[in-house]
């Protein structure tokens, strides 16, 4: 039997944790859905500006969203591309989900100003935690490939000025937020991460009272 390359993270939408979450429908109560507003009854277009292993993007697409994934590291982009193709060939059900996912190669800081979406999600490589045992194997392998993403402030700035109704930043629960031009509208906290949600400020309408 051929040995698996365990220097690369596994990207697999059909088996493993992602496939289990899909089949068991455990993802239906995931905080990311609340943060983004994605649900099977709304057909939103989401840009996942930090595609990584594609887990978040697959969850969103499996809940009916159309998702554009952006990944800048060539090796990670290639792993994702292969995994999308494998899942497309798995079954009609998977093919329908993968049909809502479009993978782009590039730096989201450059691409976002040319794009439009209902929601942009950002999940950069977070600063290493001291309790390294808590970081899952796949994330450790991804970090070996990618390093950290020290330019998250620039990415958040690009997202906040893009043509989009909502920006969602996934960030360690207790870490200080990156610099941003405005404060989050609200936060959704999980056990170890939180989602900072930035809604587009309302533009004054003709009928709004003037100050
Ligand atoms: C923590 S991982 C994302 C994990 C992903 N949310 C998932 O569900 O698998 C971060 C990824 O974002 C990518 N990334 C970071 N900044 C980026 C940028 N400006 N443009 C494109 N990709 C970026 C990194 O290369 C890395 O693969």
CSV table of C-alpha atoms and ligand atoms in Angstrom, one decimal:
chain,number,residue,atom,x,y,z
A,1,UNK,CA,0.0,0.0,0.0
A,2,UNK,CA,1.4,3.4,-0.9
A,3,UNK,CA,2.4,5.5,2.1
A,4,UNK,CA,0.4,8.7,2.7
A,5,UNK,CA,2.5,11.9,2.7
A,6,UNK,CA,2.2,13.0,6.3
A,7,UNK,CA,4.2,16.1,5.7
A,8,UNK,CA,1.2,17.6,3.9
A,9,UNK,CA,-2.2,18.2,5.6
A,10,UNK,CA,-5.0,15.9,4.5
A,11,UNK,CA,-7.7,17.8,2.5
A,12,UNK,CA,-10.7,15.5,2.3
A,13,UNK,CA,-14.3,16.5,2.0
A,14,UNK,CA,-15.7,12.9,1.8
A,15,UNK,CA,-13.9,11.1,4.6
A,16,UNK,CA,-12.4,12.2,7.9
A,17,UNK,CA,-13.8,14.8,10.2
A,18,UNK,CA,-15.4,16.9,7.4
A,19,UNK,CA,-17.2,13.9,5.9
A,20,UNK,CA,-18.4,12.8,9.3
A,21,UNK,CA,-19.7,16.3,10.1
A,22,UNK,CA,-21.6,16.3,6.8
A,23,UNK,CA,-23.1,12.9,7.1
A,24,UNK,CA,-24.1,13.3,10.8
A,25,UNK,CA,-25.4,16.9,10.1
A,26,UNK,CA,-23.5,18.0,13.2
A,27,UNK,CA,-22.5,21.2,11.3
A,28,UNK,CA,-26.1,22.5,11.3
A,29,UNK,CA,-25.6,24.3,14.7
A,30,UNK,CA,-22.1,25.6,13.9
A,31,UNK,CA,-21.4,29.1,15.0
A,32,UNK,CA,-20.0,30.0,11.6
A,33,UNK,CA,-23.5,29.7,10.2
A,34,UNK,CA,-24.9,32.1,12.7
A,35,UNK,CA,-22.0,34.5,12.1
A,36,UNK,CA,-22.4,34.5,8.3
A,37,UNK,CA,-26.2,34.2,8.2
A,38,UNK,CA,-25.9,31.2,5.9
A,39,UNK,CA,-28.9,28.8,6.0
A,40,UNK,CA,-30.5,26.4,3.5
A,41,UNK,CA,-33.3,29.0,3.0
A,42,UNK,CA,-31.1,31.8,1.9
A,43,UNK,CA,-28.8,31.6,-1.1
A,44,UNK,CA,-25.9,33.8,-0.1
A,45,UNK,CA,-22.6,34.3,-2.0
A,46,UNK,CA,-19.7,34.0,0.4
A,47,UNK,CA,-16.0,34.7,-0.3
A,48,UNK,CA,-13.8,32.6,1.9
A,49,UNK,CA,-10.7,34.8,1.7
A,50,UNK,CA,-8.5,32.3,3.5
A,51,UNK,CA,-9.5,28.9,2.1
A,52,UNK,CA,-6.8,26.7,3.9
A,53,UNK,CA,-8.1,23.2,4.2
A,54,UNK,CA,-11.5,24.2,2.8
A,55,UNK,CA,-13.5,23.0,5.8
A,56,UNK,CA,-15.4,26.2,6.5
A,57,UNK,CA,-16.1,26.7,2.8
A,58,UNK,CA,-17.4,23.1,2.5
A,59,UNK,CA,-19.7,23.6,5.5
A,60,UNK,CA,-21.1,26.8,4.0
A,61,UNK,CA,-21.6,25.3,0.6
A,62,UNK,CA,-23.3,22.2,2.1
A,63,UNK,CA,-25.8,24.6,3.7
A,64,UNK,CA,-26.6,26.1,0.3
A,65,UNK,CA,-24.2,29.0,0.0
A,66,UNK,CA,-22.3,29.7,-3.2
A,67,UNK,CA,-18.7,30.0,-2.0
A,68,UNK,CA,-15.6,31.5,-3.7
A,69,UNK,CA,-12.4,30.2,-2.1
A,70,UNK,CA,-9.2,32.2,-2.3
A,71,UNK,CA,-5.9,30.6,-1.3
A,72,UNK,CA,-2.5,32.1,-2.0
A,73,UNK,CA,0.0,29.3,-1.1
A,74,UNK,CA,0.4,27.1,-4.2
A,75,UNK,CA,0.8,23.8,-2.4
A,76,UNK,CA,-2.4,24.4,-0.4
A,77,UNK,CA,-4.2,25.5,-3.5
A,78,UNK,CA,-3.1,22.3,-5.2
A,79,UNK,CA,-4.3,20.1,-2.3
A,80,UNK,CA,-7.7,21.9,-2.3
A,81,UNK,CA,-8.1,21.6,-6.0
A,82,UNK,CA,-7.4,17.8,-5.9
A,83,UNK,CA,-9.8,17.3,-3.0
A,84,UNK,CA,-12.6,19.3,-4.7
A,85,UNK,CA,-12.2,17.1,-7.8
A,86,UNK,CA,-12.3,13.9,-5.7
A,87,UNK,CA,-15.4,15.0,-3.9
A,88,UNK,CA,-17.1,16.0,-7.2
A,89,UNK,CA,-16.7,12.4,-8.4
A,90,UNK,CA,-17.9,10.8,-5.2
A,91,UNK,CA,-21.7,11.2,-5.7
A,92,UNK,CA,-24.4,13.5,-7.1
A,93,UNK,CA,-24.9,14.9,-3.7
A,94,UNK,CA,-21.3,15.9,-3.3
A,95,UNK,CA,-21.1,17.1,-6.9
A,96,UNK,CA,-24.0,19.5,-6.2
A,97,UNK,CA,-22.1,21.0,-3.2
A,98,UNK,CA,-18.8,21.2,-5.0
A,99,UNK,CA,-20.6,22.8,-7.9
A,100,UNK,CA,-21.3,25.8,-5.6
A,101,UNK,CA,-17.6,26.1,-4.8
A,102,UNK,CA,-15.1,28.0,-7.0
A,103,UNK,CA,-11.4,28.0,-6.0
A,104,UNK,CA,-9.1,30.9,-7.0
A,105,UNK,CA,-5.4,31.1,-6.6
A,106,UNK,CA,-4.1,34.5,-5.4
A,107,UNK,CA,-3.8,36.9,-2.6
A,108,UNK,CA,-7.2,38.0,-1.3
A,109,UNK,CA,-5.8,41.5,-0.5
A,110,UNK,CA,-5.4,42.1,-4.2
A,111,UNK,CA,-8.5,40.2,-5.4
A,112,UNK,CA,-11.2,41.5,-2.9
A,113,UNK,CA,-11.3,45.0,-4.3
A,114,UNK,CA,-12.4,43.5,-7.7
A,115,UNK,CA,-15.1,41.3,-6.2
A,116,UNK,CA,-18.6,41.5,-4.8
A,117,UNK,CA,-20.3,39.2,-2.2
A,118,UNK,CA,-22.9,39.0,0.5
A,119,UNK,CA,-20.3,37.9,3.1
A,120,UNK,CA,-16.5,37.7,3.3
A,121,UNK,CA,-15.0,35.3,5.8
A,122,UNK,CA,-11.4,35.6,7.1
A,123,UNK,CA,-9.7,32.8,9.1
A,124,UNK,CA,-5.9,33.5,9.1
A,125,UNK,CA,-3.2,31.3,10.6
A,126,UNK,CA,-3.4,32.4,14.2
A,127,UNK,CA,-0.3,33.2,16.3
A,128,UNK,CA,1.0,29.9,17.8
A,129,UNK,CA,-0.5,28.9,21.1
A,130,UNK,CA,1.7,28.0,24.1
A,131,UNK,CA,-0.3,24.8,24.6
A,132,UNK,CA,0.8,23.3,21.2
A,133,UNK,CA,-0.7,19.9,22.0
A,134,UNK,CA,-4.1,21.6,21.6
A,135,UNK,CA,-3.4,22.4,18.0
A,136,UNK,CA,-4.8,19.6,15.8
A,137,UNK,CA,-2.4,17.6,13.6
A,138,UNK,CA,-3.8,19.0,10.3
A,139,UNK,CA,-3.4,22.5,11.5
A,140,UNK,CA,0.2,21.9,12.6
A,141,UNK,CA,1.0,20.5,9.1
A,142,UNK,CA,-0.7,23.4,7.5
A,143,UNK,CA,1.3,25.8,9.6
A,144,UNK,CA,4.5,24.0,8.5
A,145,UNK,CA,3.5,24.8,4.9
A,146,UNK,CA,2.1,28.3,5.4
A,147,UNK,CA,3.7,29.8,8.5
A,148,UNK,CA,1.7,32.5,10.1
A,149,UNK,CA,-0.3,35.3,8.4
A,150,UNK,CA,1.2,38.5,9.9
A,151,UNK,CA,-0.6,40.7,7.3
A,152,UNK,CA,-4.1,39.9,8.6
A,153,UNK,CA,-4.6,43.7,9.3
A,154,UNK,CA,-4.2,44.5,5.6
A,155,UNK,CA,-6.6,41.6,4.7
A,156,UNK,CA,-9.2,42.8,7.1
A,157,UNK,CA,-8.9,46.3,5.7
A,158,UNK,CA,-9.4,45.0,2.1
A,159,UNK,CA,-12.4,43.1,3.2
A,160,UNK,CA,-14.0,46.0,5.1
A,161,UNK,CA,-13.7,48.2,2.1
A,162,UNK,CA,-14.9,45.6,-0.4
A,163,UNK,CA,-18.4,45.5,-1.9
A,164,UNK,CA,-19.9,43.2,0.7
A,165,UNK,CA,-22.7,43.4,3.3
A,166,UNK,CA,-20.9,41.5,6.1
A,167,UNK,CA,-17.3,40.5,7.1
A,168,UNK,CA,-16.7,37.7,9.5
A,169,UNK,CA,-13.3,37.3,11.2
A,170,UNK,CA,-12.5,34.0,13.1
A,171,UNK,CA,-10.0,34.8,15.8
A,172,UNK,CA,-8.7,33.2,19.0
A,173,UNK,CA,-11.3,33.8,21.8
A,174,UNK,CA,-9.1,35.8,24.1
A,175,UNK,CA,-6.6,37.4,21.7
A,176,UNK,CA,-6.6,41.1,21.0
A,177,UNK,CA,-8.3,42.0,17.7
A,178,UNK,CA,-6.2,43.1,14.7
A,179,UNK,CA,-6.3,46.8,14.0
A,180,UNK,CA,-9.5,47.7,12.0
A,181,UNK,CA,-11.2,50.8,10.7
A,182,UNK,CA,-14.3,50.1,12.7
A,183,UNK,CA,-15.4,47.9,15.6
A,184,UNK,CA,-17.3,44.7,15.1
A,185,UNK,CA,-21.1,45.0,15.2
A,186,UNK,CA,-21.2,41.9,17.4
A,187,UNK,CA,-19.2,38.8,18.4
A,188,UNK,CA,-20.2,35.2,18.6
A,189,UNK,CA,-18.0,33.3,21.1
A,190,UNK,CA,-17.2,29.6,21.0
A,191,UNK,CA,-14.9,27.6,23.4
A,192,UNK,CA,-11.6,28.6,21.8
A,193,UNK,CA,-12.4,30.9,19.0
A,194,UNK,CA,-14.8,33.8,18.4
A,195,UNK,CA,-16.3,35.3,15.3
A,196,UNK,CA,-16.1,39.1,15.0
A,197,UNK,CA,-19.0,40.2,12.7
A,198,UNK,CA,-18.7,43.5,10.9
A,199,UNK,CA,-22.0,44.6,9.2
A,200,UNK,CA,-21.8,47.2,6.5
A,201,UNK,CA,-22.8,50.6,8.0
A,202,UNK,CA,-26.3,51.7,6.8
A,203,UNK,CA,-26.1,54.5,4.2
A,204,UNK,CA,-28.5,57.4,5.1
A,205,UNK,CA,-31.6,57.3,2.8
A,206,UNK,CA,-33.5,60.2,1.4
A,207,UNK,CA,-36.1,59.8,4.2
A,208,UNK,CA,-33.6,59.6,7.0
A,209,UNK,CA,-33.7,62.5,9.4
A,210,UNK,CA,-30.7,64.8,9.0
A,211,UNK,CA,-28.6,65.7,12.0
B,1,LIG,C1,-6.1,28.9,9.2
B,1,LIG,S1,-6.1,28.6,7.5
B,1,LIG,C2,-7.8,28.6,7.0
B,1,LIG,C3,-8.5,27.4,7.4
B,1,LIG,C4,-9.9,27.3,6.8
B,1,LIG,N1,-10.8,28.3,7.4
B,1,LIG,C5,-10.5,25.9,6.9
B,1,LIG,O1,-11.7,25.8,7.2
B,1,LIG,O2,-9.8,24.9,6.5
B,1,LIG,C6,-5.5,30.1,6.7
B,1,LIG,C7,-5.3,29.9,5.2
B,1,LIG,O3,-5.4,31.2,4.7
B,1,LIG,C8,-4.4,31.5,3.7
B,1,LIG,N2,-4.3,32.9,3.6
B,1,LIG,C9,-3.9,33.8,4.5
B,1,LIG,N3,-3.9,35.1,4.1
B,1,LIG,C10,-4.3,35.0,2.8
B,1,LIG,C11,-4.5,36.0,1.8
B,1,LIG,N4,-4.2,37.3,2.0
B,1,LIG,N5,-4.9,35.6,0.5
B,1,LIG,C12,-5.2,34.2,0.3
B,1,LIG,N6,-5.0,33.3,1.2
B,1,LIG,C13,-4.5,33.6,2.5
B,1,LIG,C14,-3.2,30.8,4.3
B,1,LIG,O4,-2.3,30.5,3.2
B,1,LIG,C15,-3.8,29.5,4.9
B,1,LIG,O5,-3.9,28.4,4.0
